[in-house]
Short mmCIF file of C-alpha atoms in Angstrom, two decimals:
data_model
loop_
_atom_site.label_atom_id
_atom_site.label_comp_id
_atom_site.label_asym_id
_atom_site.label_seq_id
_atom_site.Cartn_x
_atom_site.Cartn_y
_atom_site.Cartn_z
CA MET A 206 -54.78 -21.89 -51.19
CA GLU A 207 -57.96 -23.89 -52.43
CA LEU A 208 -60.47 -20.93 -51.37
CA LEU A 209 -57.60 -18.63 -52.87
CA ALA A 210 -57.97 -20.76 -56.02
CA GLU A 211 -61.48 -20.57 -56.32
CA ARG A 212 -61.03 -16.42 -56.10
CA PRO A 213 -59.02 -13.53 -54.20
CA ARG A 214 -60.09 -13.06 -50.37
CA SER A 215 -59.42 -10.87 -47.64
CA VAL A 216 -57.96 -11.81 -44.44
CA GLY A 217 -61.22 -11.45 -42.50
CA GLU A 218 -62.84 -13.81 -45.21
CA LEU A 219 -60.47 -16.15 -44.96
CA ALA A 220 -60.41 -16.41 -41.26
CA GLU A 221 -63.95 -17.20 -41.55
CA LEU A 222 -64.03 -19.56 -43.77
CA THR A 223 -61.14 -21.24 -42.17
CA GLY A 224 -62.09 -20.82 -38.40
CA LEU A 225 -58.47 -19.13 -37.67
CA ARG A 226 -58.35 -16.37 -36.18
CA GLN A 227 -56.72 -13.58 -38.23
CA PRO A 228 -53.69 -12.94 -36.84
CA GLN A 229 -53.21 -16.36 -37.23
CA THR A 230 -54.49 -15.92 -40.81
CA THR A 231 -52.58 -12.70 -41.44
CA LYS A 232 -49.26 -15.02 -40.25
CA HIS A 233 -50.23 -17.71 -42.62
CA LEU A 234 -51.02 -15.36 -45.80
CA GLN A 235 -47.47 -13.77 -45.18
CA THR A 236 -45.34 -16.71 -45.40
CA LEU A 237 -47.02 -17.66 -48.59
CA ALA A 238 -46.65 -13.95 -49.64
CA LYS A 239 -43.01 -14.43 -49.06
CA ALA A 240 -42.59 -17.51 -51.20
CA GLY A 241 -44.44 -15.90 -53.96
CA LEU A 242 -47.43 -18.07 -54.00
CA VAL A 243 -49.94 -15.25 -53.23
CA THR A 244 -50.18 -11.30 -53.80
CA VAL A 245 -51.72 -8.60 -51.94
CA PHE A 246 -53.80 -6.10 -53.12
CA PRO A 247 -54.42 -2.88 -50.32
CA LEU A 248 -57.88 -1.54 -50.83
CA GLY A 249 -58.40 0.76 -48.83
CA GLN A 250 -59.02 -0.47 -45.28
CA ARG A 251 -58.80 -4.29 -46.53
CA ARG A 252 -55.96 -6.32 -48.05
CA VAL A 253 -56.94 -9.14 -50.33
CA TYR A 254 -55.06 -12.05 -51.38
CA ALA A 255 -54.99 -13.53 -54.63
CA LEU A 256 -52.88 -16.91 -55.75
CA GLU A 257 -50.27 -16.85 -58.21
CA THR A 258 -50.47 -19.62 -60.42
CA ALA A 259 -47.20 -19.13 -61.76
CA PRO A 260 -44.88 -20.46 -59.12
CA LEU A 261 -47.43 -23.56 -58.81
CA THR A 262 -46.66 -24.27 -62.44
CA GLN A 263 -43.02 -24.28 -61.41
CA LEU A 264 -43.56 -26.56 -58.50
CA GLU A 265 -45.65 -29.13 -60.89
CA ARG A 266 -43.03 -29.37 -63.46
CA HIS A 267 -40.78 -29.89 -60.70
CA LEU A 268 -43.20 -32.19 -59.00
CA ARG A 269 -43.45 -34.44 -62.46
CA ARG A 270 -39.90 -34.54 -62.63
CA LEU A 271 -39.29 -36.04 -59.05
CA ILE A 272 -42.20 -38.54 -59.54
CA ASP A 273 -40.86 -39.31 -63.02
CA ALA A 274 -36.81 -39.95 -61.12
CA ALA A 275 -38.54 -41.62 -58.64
CA ALA A 276 -40.40 -43.65 -60.54
CA ALA A 277 -37.46 -44.94 -63.31
CA ASN A 278 -35.36 -45.59 -59.92
CA ALA A 279 -37.88 -47.58 -58.09
CA ASP A 280 -35.73 -51.05 -58.15
CA GLU A 281 -33.57 -48.99 -55.60
CA ARG A 282 -36.22 -48.83 -53.11
CA ASP A 283 -37.27 -52.45 -54.00
CA VAL A 284 -33.09 -53.30 -53.12
CA VAL A 285 -33.53 -51.55 -49.72
CA GLU A 286 -37.24 -53.47 -48.83
CA ARG A 287 -35.78 -56.22 -50.04
CA TYR A 288 -33.13 -56.09 -47.91
CA ARG A 289 -35.16 -54.73 -44.94
CA ALA A 290 -37.51 -58.21 -45.17
CA ALA A 291 -33.98 -60.30 -45.44
CA ILE A 292 -32.64 -58.93 -42.11
CA GLU A 293 -35.71 -59.99 -40.28
CA ALA A 294 -35.86 -62.94 -41.63
CA GLU A 295 -31.83 -64.19 -41.02
CA SER A 296 -32.67 -62.46 -37.27
CA ALA A 297 -35.42 -65.07 -36.95
CA MET A 298 -32.45 -67.64 -37.46
CA ALA A 299 -29.79 -66.14 -36.06
CA GLU A 300 -30.34 -67.51 -32.11
CA GLN A 301 -26.76 -68.99 -31.51
CA ASN A 302 -23.30 -68.54 -33.57
CA ARG A 303 -22.53 -70.69 -36.64
CA TRP A 304 -26.22 -70.20 -37.57
CA ALA A 305 -25.34 -70.08 -41.31
CA ASP A 306 -22.38 -71.98 -41.62
CA GLY A 307 -22.22 -73.45 -44.96
CA ARG A 308 -24.33 -71.52 -46.48
CA ARG A 309 -23.84 -71.19 -50.04
CA PHE A 310 -23.92 -68.77 -52.82
CA GLU A 311 -23.57 -68.86 -56.37
CA PHE A 312 -23.44 -65.65 -58.90
CA GLU A 313 -22.92 -66.09 -62.68
CA ARG A 314 -22.49 -63.43 -65.28
CA THR A 315 -21.29 -63.28 -69.10
CA LEU A 316 -19.34 -60.53 -69.51
CA ALA A 317 -18.46 -58.70 -72.96
CA ALA A 318 -14.96 -58.36 -72.87
CA ALA A 319 -12.15 -61.07 -72.67
CA ARG A 320 -11.13 -62.71 -69.98
CA GLU A 321 -7.82 -61.04 -69.39
CA ILE A 322 -9.45 -57.83 -68.89
CA VAL A 323 -11.77 -59.79 -66.57
CA TRP A 324 -8.75 -61.00 -65.09
CA ARG A 325 -6.87 -58.21 -64.35
CA HIS A 326 -10.46 -55.93 -62.62
CA TRP A 327 -9.72 -58.92 -59.79
CA VAL A 328 -6.47 -58.67 -59.27
CA ASP A 329 -5.33 -55.40 -59.99
CA ALA A 330 -6.14 -53.35 -56.37
CA ASP A 331 -7.02 -50.09 -58.80
CA LEU A 332 -9.19 -51.97 -61.34
CA LEU A 333 -10.48 -53.77 -58.19
CA GLY A 334 -11.64 -51.26 -56.40
CA SER A 335 -13.44 -49.37 -59.53
CA TRP A 336 -16.04 -52.11 -58.92
CA LEU A 337 -16.50 -53.67 -56.16
CA ALA A 338 -18.11 -50.41 -53.58
CA PRO A 339 -21.48 -51.16 -53.44
CA PRO A 340 -23.71 -48.03 -53.70
CA SER A 341 -23.07 -45.13 -51.06
CA MET A 342 -19.90 -46.95 -49.81
CA THR A 343 -16.42 -45.88 -51.07
CA ILE A 344 -13.81 -48.25 -51.03
CA THR A 345 -10.62 -47.69 -48.74
CA ASP A 346 -8.71 -50.27 -49.05
CA CYS A 347 -9.00 -53.64 -51.59
CA GLY A 348 -6.40 -56.30 -53.26
CA LEU A 349 -6.08 -59.80 -54.08
CA GLU A 350 -2.60 -60.94 -54.42
CA PRO A 351 -2.62 -63.55 -57.16
CA VAL A 352 -0.28 -66.17 -55.45
CA PRO A 353 -1.53 -68.83 -52.95
CA GLY A 354 -0.92 -67.25 -49.38
CA GLY A 355 -1.59 -63.57 -51.55
CA ARG A 356 -2.78 -60.48 -48.98
CA ALA A 357 -6.86 -60.38 -49.71
CA VAL A 358 -8.60 -57.03 -48.02
CA LEU A 359 -11.41 -55.18 -48.15
CA ASP A 360 -12.07 -52.30 -46.43
CA TYR A 361 -15.16 -50.04 -46.82
CA ARG A 362 -16.52 -46.30 -45.11
CA ASP A 363 -20.01 -45.57 -45.19
CA PRO A 364 -21.79 -42.12 -45.67
CA GLU A 365 -21.90 -41.55 -41.95
CA GLY A 366 -18.03 -42.72 -41.70
CA ARG A 367 -18.50 -46.16 -40.51
CA HIS A 368 -15.91 -48.26 -41.64
CA TYR A 369 -15.95 -51.91 -42.44
CA HIS A 370 -13.17 -54.25 -42.68
CA SER A 371 -12.19 -57.80 -43.91
CA ALA A 372 -8.93 -59.37 -44.35
CA GLY A 373 -7.82 -62.98 -45.10
CA THR A 374 -5.59 -64.92 -47.98
CA VAL A 375 -5.77 -65.90 -51.04
CA ARG A 376 -5.66 -69.73 -51.37
CA ALA A 377 -5.04 -70.73 -54.91
CA ALA A 378 -4.47 -68.49 -58.10
CA THR A 379 -4.66 -69.67 -61.76
CA GLU A 380 -4.18 -67.06 -64.24
CA PRO A 381 -6.78 -65.49 -66.03
CA GLU A 382 -8.83 -68.57 -65.35
CA HIS A 383 -9.33 -69.40 -61.39
CA LEU A 384 -8.84 -67.60 -57.77
CA ALA A 385 -9.98 -68.76 -54.63
CA PHE A 386 -9.48 -66.42 -51.64
CA ASP A 387 -11.20 -66.19 -47.98
CA LEU A 388 -12.30 -62.80 -46.55
CA SER A 389 -13.26 -62.58 -42.60
CA VAL A 390 -15.59 -59.85 -42.28
CA LEU A 391 -13.92 -58.11 -38.78
CA ASP A 392 -16.10 -55.90 -36.44
CA ALA A 393 -15.00 -53.04 -34.50
CA ASP A 394 -13.06 -55.12 -31.92
CA GLY A 395 -11.26 -57.21 -34.80
CA ALA A 396 -13.70 -60.43 -33.87
CA VAL A 397 -14.90 -62.33 -37.08
CA SER A 398 -18.39 -61.51 -37.57
CA PHE A 399 -18.21 -64.28 -40.68
CA THR A 400 -15.68 -65.82 -43.23
CA GLY A 401 -16.34 -66.05 -47.00
CA ARG A 402 -14.82 -68.66 -48.69
CA TYR A 403 -14.89 -67.14 -52.43
CA ASP A 404 -14.39 -69.31 -55.77
CA LEU A 405 -13.70 -67.49 -58.85
CA ALA A 406 -13.81 -68.96 -62.14
CA LEU A 407 -13.62 -67.57 -65.56
CA ASP A 408 -14.27 -69.25 -68.79
CA ILE A 409 -14.09 -67.85 -72.57
CA VAL A 410 -17.60 -68.11 -74.19
CA ALA A 411 -18.97 -67.03 -77.21
CA ASP A 412 -19.91 -63.88 -75.80
CA GLY A 413 -16.79 -62.95 -73.80
CA THR A 414 -15.96 -64.52 -70.24
CA ARG A 415 -18.43 -66.23 -68.14
CA LEU A 416 -17.88 -65.78 -64.72
CA ARG A 417 -19.06 -67.77 -62.07
CA LEU A 418 -18.21 -67.02 -57.97
CA THR A 419 -19.24 -69.55 -55.24
CA LEU A 420 -19.66 -68.01 -51.77
CA THR A 421 -19.40 -70.52 -48.98
CA ILE A 422 -20.36 -68.98 -45.28
CA THR A 423 -18.59 -70.10 -42.26
CA ASP A 424 -17.67 -68.87 -38.75
CA THR A 425 -21.19 -67.14 -38.28
CA ALA A 426 -21.25 -64.60 -35.28
CA VAL A 427 -24.76 -63.95 -34.12
CA GLU A 428 -24.09 -60.41 -35.04
CA ALA A 429 -23.43 -60.88 -38.56
CA VAL A 430 -27.28 -60.92 -39.64
CA PRO A 431 -27.07 -57.76 -41.73
CA TYR A 432 -24.09 -58.92 -43.48
CA ILE A 433 -25.16 -62.11 -44.13
CA ALA A 434 -28.34 -60.44 -45.70
CA GLY A 435 -26.87 -58.43 -47.75
CA ILE A 436 -24.68 -61.14 -49.92
CA GLY A 437 -27.28 -61.87 -52.58
CA THR A 438 -28.13 -58.13 -53.28
CA GLY A 439 -24.82 -56.84 -52.66
CA TRP A 440 -22.87 -59.16 -54.59
CA GLY A 441 -25.51 -58.62 -57.67
CA GLN A 442 -25.01 -54.75 -57.42
CA VAL A 443 -21.42 -55.10 -57.84
CA LEU A 444 -21.11 -57.45 -60.37
CA ASP A 445 -23.74 -55.36 -62.30
CA ASN A 446 -20.82 -52.89 -61.55
CA LEU A 447 -17.86 -55.39 -63.13
CA ALA A 448 -20.30 -56.04 -66.16
CA ALA A 449 -20.78 -52.33 -67.18
CA ILE A 450 -16.82 -51.58 -66.77
CA THR A 451 -15.61 -54.08 -68.65
CA GLU A 452 -17.82 -53.89 -71.28
CA GLY A 453 -17.09 -50.22 -71.52
CA ILE A 454 -13.45 -50.79 -71.85
CA SER A 455 -14.07 -53.64 -74.58
CA ARG A 456 -16.73 -50.98 -76.56
CA SER A 457 -13.35 -48.44 -76.40
#
């Protein structure tokens, strides 16, 4: 195509310049012609091919849109890269069971919504399901019954059809300010990969509601590496979802 960009050329000329045999050159040119990228001009015994710039201009615009979209969403790629790095780092430490026991994660957000609205988005199963799914995941079951001993469950399905099941119980609930619960991530055989002990506090502030979530890890199996590695990023993403949804409700 670079040769055709200079000027129209015959099959024989292109074959000589590229070092290909004429049948190979003809086959490549026919493919380009079917794609609308070149036009063939029969000139007596010769067939001369010329480059068409219009489809290339369209392709340029399309590629520019792709580049702009990729640049605008570069943070999504960064998430994947950080997750891969986290898995590698955690794998180096996961030599025996309970390798991550006692590890603590803390998350905080100021949400532009009343505390009662935020509370409902934790204890109403439908509202909980509206924000708790990380990107590309689909929630198939979820719930936090806000009573001591209440059911706690969180099930996902990924785009490949794999299912992820977590189950546990609510330890304490004081509406609309405090919720404590345990969730154990289970493998395909029902064995515990790790248990998360969650403590949620909701406080009224001038801008709305301050959310503080503490997660302490226990019962860690060696196979829990991918889950542990994704906790920081995953909870960061879903809490951003919660912030956006509750802010939208408050504005409406």
